[in-house]
Amino acid sequence: MNDGIDITWFWLSVLAIWRVTHLLSQEDGPFDLVIRFRKQLGQGFFGDLLDCFFCLSIWVAIPFAIGLCDTWLEGLVVWPALSGAACLLFLFSSK
């Protein structure tokens, strides 16, 4: 019987998604490595992706959803939930 997703791992994943996404989209990173990486990608798909926290969080959430879920259907529900929760954290932390 499927016990569902452990709520602790869900919220830890949300925090990790927020942290990784914030680092890649909002911060310069150690020794300015992240900002140089963003500049190198330019204005293409990946460069634009790194400019938007909300867009990037969808992609960062994928491996976390895969790790948390036992079935693909469960993953399809959890994936946007993880991204959405990280986006809410971003909005609350920006004020």
PDB file of C-alpha atoms in Angstrom:
ATOM      1  CA  MET A   1       0.000   0.000   0.000  1.00  0.00           C
ATOM      2  CA  ASN A   2       1.276   3.441  -0.910  1.00  0.00           C
ATOM      3  CA  ASP A   3       1.681   5.622   2.164  1.00  0.00           C
ATOM      4  CA  GLY A   4       2.013   8.786   0.088  1.00  0.00           C
ATOM      5  CA  ILE A   5       4.764  11.332   0.179  1.00  0.00           C
ATOM      6  CA  ASP A   6       6.565  12.055   3.420  1.00  0.00           C
ATOM      7  CA  ILE A   7       5.705  15.662   4.273  1.00  0.00           C
ATOM      8  CA  THR A   8       9.150  16.271   5.759  1.00  0.00           C
ATOM      9  CA  TRP A   9      10.872  15.296   2.515  1.00  0.00           C
ATOM     10  CA  PHE A  10       8.389  17.382   0.551  1.00  0.00           C
ATOM     11  CA  TRP A  11       9.223  20.558   2.497  1.00  0.00           C
ATOM     12  CA  LEU A  12      12.958  19.827   2.499  1.00  0.00           C
ATOM     13  CA  SER A  13      12.720  19.451  -1.264  1.00  0.00           C
ATOM     14  CA  VAL A  14      10.864  22.765  -1.527  1.00  0.00           C
ATOM     15  CA  LEU A  15      13.644  24.486   0.431  1.00  0.00           C
ATOM     16  CA  ALA A  16      16.311  22.869  -1.740  1.00  0.00           C
ATOM     17  CA  ILE A  17      14.480  23.862  -4.929  1.00  0.00           C
ATOM     18  CA  TRP A  18      14.165  27.427  -3.674  1.00  0.00           C
ATOM     19  CA  ARG A  19      17.864  27.550  -2.787  1.00  0.00           C
ATOM     20  CA  VAL A  20      19.179  26.124  -6.052  1.00  0.00           C
ATOM     21  CA  THR A  21      16.795  28.207  -8.160  1.00  0.00           C
ATOM     22  CA  HIS A  22      17.610  31.380  -6.233  1.00  0.00           C
ATOM     23  CA  LEU A  23      21.331  30.765  -6.632  1.00  0.00           C
ATOM     24  CA  LEU A  24      21.060  30.200 -10.372  1.00  0.00           C
ATOM     25  CA  SER A  25      18.640  33.022 -11.160  1.00  0.00           C
ATOM     26  CA  GLN A  26      19.290  35.763  -8.598  1.00  0.00           C
ATOM     27  CA  GLU A  27      22.819  35.512  -7.206  1.00  0.00           C
ATOM     28  CA  ASP A  28      26.334  36.038  -8.496  1.00  0.00           C
ATOM     29  CA  GLY A  29      27.623  32.857  -6.866  1.00  0.00           C
ATOM     30  CA  PRO A  30      31.037  32.215  -5.403  1.00  0.00           C
ATOM     31  CA  PHE A  31      33.793  34.011  -7.327  1.00  0.00           C
ATOM     32  CA  ASP A  32      31.030  35.337  -9.665  1.00  0.00           C
ATOM     33  CA  LEU A  33      30.840  31.904 -11.328  1.00  0.00           C
ATOM     34  CA  VAL A  34      27.062  31.884 -11.638  1.00  0.00           C
ATOM     35  CA  ILE A  35      26.771  35.348 -13.145  1.00  0.00           C
ATOM     36  CA  ARG A  36      29.527  34.534 -15.649  1.00  0.00           C
ATOM     37  CA  PHE A  37      27.669  31.331 -16.525  1.00  0.00           C
ATOM     38  CA  ARG A  38      24.431  33.295 -17.065  1.00  0.00           C
ATOM     39  CA  LYS A  39      26.221  35.859 -19.244  1.00  0.00           C
ATOM     40  CA  GLN A  40      27.834  33.093 -21.276  1.00  0.00           C
ATOM     41  CA  LEU A  41      24.428  31.591 -22.066  1.00  0.00           C
ATOM     42  CA  GLY A  42      23.270  34.926 -23.462  1.00  0.00           C
ATOM     43  CA  GLN A  43      19.741  35.558 -24.668  1.00  0.00           C
ATOM     44  CA  GLY A  44      18.852  32.072 -25.899  1.00  0.00           C
ATOM     45  CA  PHE A  45      16.457  29.628 -24.271  1.00  0.00           C
ATOM     46  CA  PHE A  46      18.795  28.728 -21.416  1.00  0.00           C
ATOM     47  CA  GLY A  47      19.889  32.310 -20.810  1.00  0.00           C
ATOM     48  CA  ASP A  48      16.280  33.462 -20.583  1.00  0.00           C
ATOM     49  CA  LEU A  49      15.457  30.491 -18.366  1.00  0.00           C
ATOM     50  CA  LEU A  50      18.104  31.545 -15.846  1.00  0.00           C
ATOM     51  CA  ASP A  51      16.646  35.061 -15.730  1.00  0.00           C
ATOM     52  CA  CYS A  52      13.253  33.903 -14.463  1.00  0.00           C
ATOM     53  CA  PHE A  53      12.921  32.319 -11.004  1.00  0.00           C
ATOM     54  CA  PHE A  54       9.440  30.980 -11.762  1.00  0.00           C
ATOM     55  CA  CYS A  55      10.440  29.346 -15.052  1.00  0.00           C
ATOM     56  CA  LEU A  56      13.616  27.871 -13.656  1.00  0.00           C
ATOM     57  CA  SER A  57      11.915  26.426 -10.571  1.00  0.00           C
ATOM     58  CA  ILE A  58       9.767  24.214 -12.801  1.00  0.00           C
ATOM     59  CA  TRP A  59      12.880  22.606 -14.246  1.00  0.00           C
ATOM     60  CA  VAL A  60      14.758  22.388 -10.946  1.00  0.00           C
ATOM     61  CA  ALA A  61      11.747  20.636  -9.364  1.00  0.00           C
ATOM     62  CA  ILE A  62      11.785  17.730 -11.850  1.00  0.00           C
ATOM     63  CA  PRO A  63      14.541  15.621 -10.216  1.00  0.00           C
ATOM     64  CA  PHE A  64      13.051  16.243  -6.777  1.00  0.00           C
ATOM     65  CA  ALA A  65       9.624  15.064  -7.934  1.00  0.00           C
ATOM     66  CA  ILE A  66      11.187  11.956  -9.459  1.00  0.00           C
ATOM     67  CA  GLY A  67      12.978  11.232  -6.191  1.00  0.00           C
ATOM     68  CA  LEU A  68       9.903  11.764  -4.031  1.00  0.00           C
ATOM     69  CA  CYS A  69       7.302   9.892  -6.053  1.00  0.00           C
ATOM     70  CA  ASP A  70       6.670   6.227  -6.661  1.00  0.00           C
ATOM     71  CA  THR A  71       4.448   6.584  -9.731  1.00  0.00           C
ATOM     72  CA  TRP A  72       4.475   8.900 -12.711  1.00  0.00           C
ATOM     73  CA  LEU A  73       0.940  10.075 -11.965  1.00  0.00           C
ATOM     74  CA  GLU A  74       1.944  11.068  -8.445  1.00  0.00           C
ATOM     75  CA  GLY A  75       4.971  12.819  -9.926  1.00  0.00           C
ATOM     76  CA  LEU A  76       2.821  14.830 -12.308  1.00  0.00           C
ATOM     77  CA  VAL A  77       0.924  16.226  -9.329  1.00  0.00           C
ATOM     78  CA  VAL A  78       3.894  16.732  -7.007  1.00  0.00           C
ATOM     79  CA  TRP A  79       6.138  18.361  -9.626  1.00  0.00           C
ATOM     80  CA  PRO A  80       4.146  21.615 -10.002  1.00  0.00           C
ATOM     81  CA  ALA A  81       3.351  21.576  -6.278  1.00  0.00           C
ATOM     82  CA  LEU A  82       7.072  21.646  -5.463  1.00  0.00           C
ATOM     83  CA  SER A  83       7.687  24.440  -7.951  1.00  0.00           C
ATOM     84  CA  GLY A  84       4.673  26.386  -6.733  1.00  0.00           C
ATOM     85  CA  ALA A  85       5.728  26.162  -3.096  1.00  0.00           C
ATOM     86  CA  ALA A  86       9.240  27.342  -4.026  1.00  0.00           C
ATOM     87  CA  CYS A  87       7.682  30.251  -5.945  1.00  0.00           C
ATOM     88  CA  LEU A  88       5.618  31.201  -2.908  1.00  0.00           C
ATOM     89  CA  LEU A  89       8.783  31.195  -0.798  1.00  0.00           C
ATOM     90  CA  PHE A  90      10.425  33.422  -3.384  1.00  0.00           C
ATOM     91  CA  LEU A  91       7.524  35.883  -3.301  1.00  0.00           C
ATOM     92  CA  PHE A  92       7.490  35.965   0.511  1.00  0.00           C
ATOM     93  CA  SER A  93      11.264  36.396   0.709  1.00  0.00           C
ATOM     94  CA  SER A  94      11.260  39.225  -1.833  1.00  0.00           C
ATOM     95  CA  LYS A  95       9.098  41.542   0.255  1.00  0.00           C
TER      96      LYS A  95
END
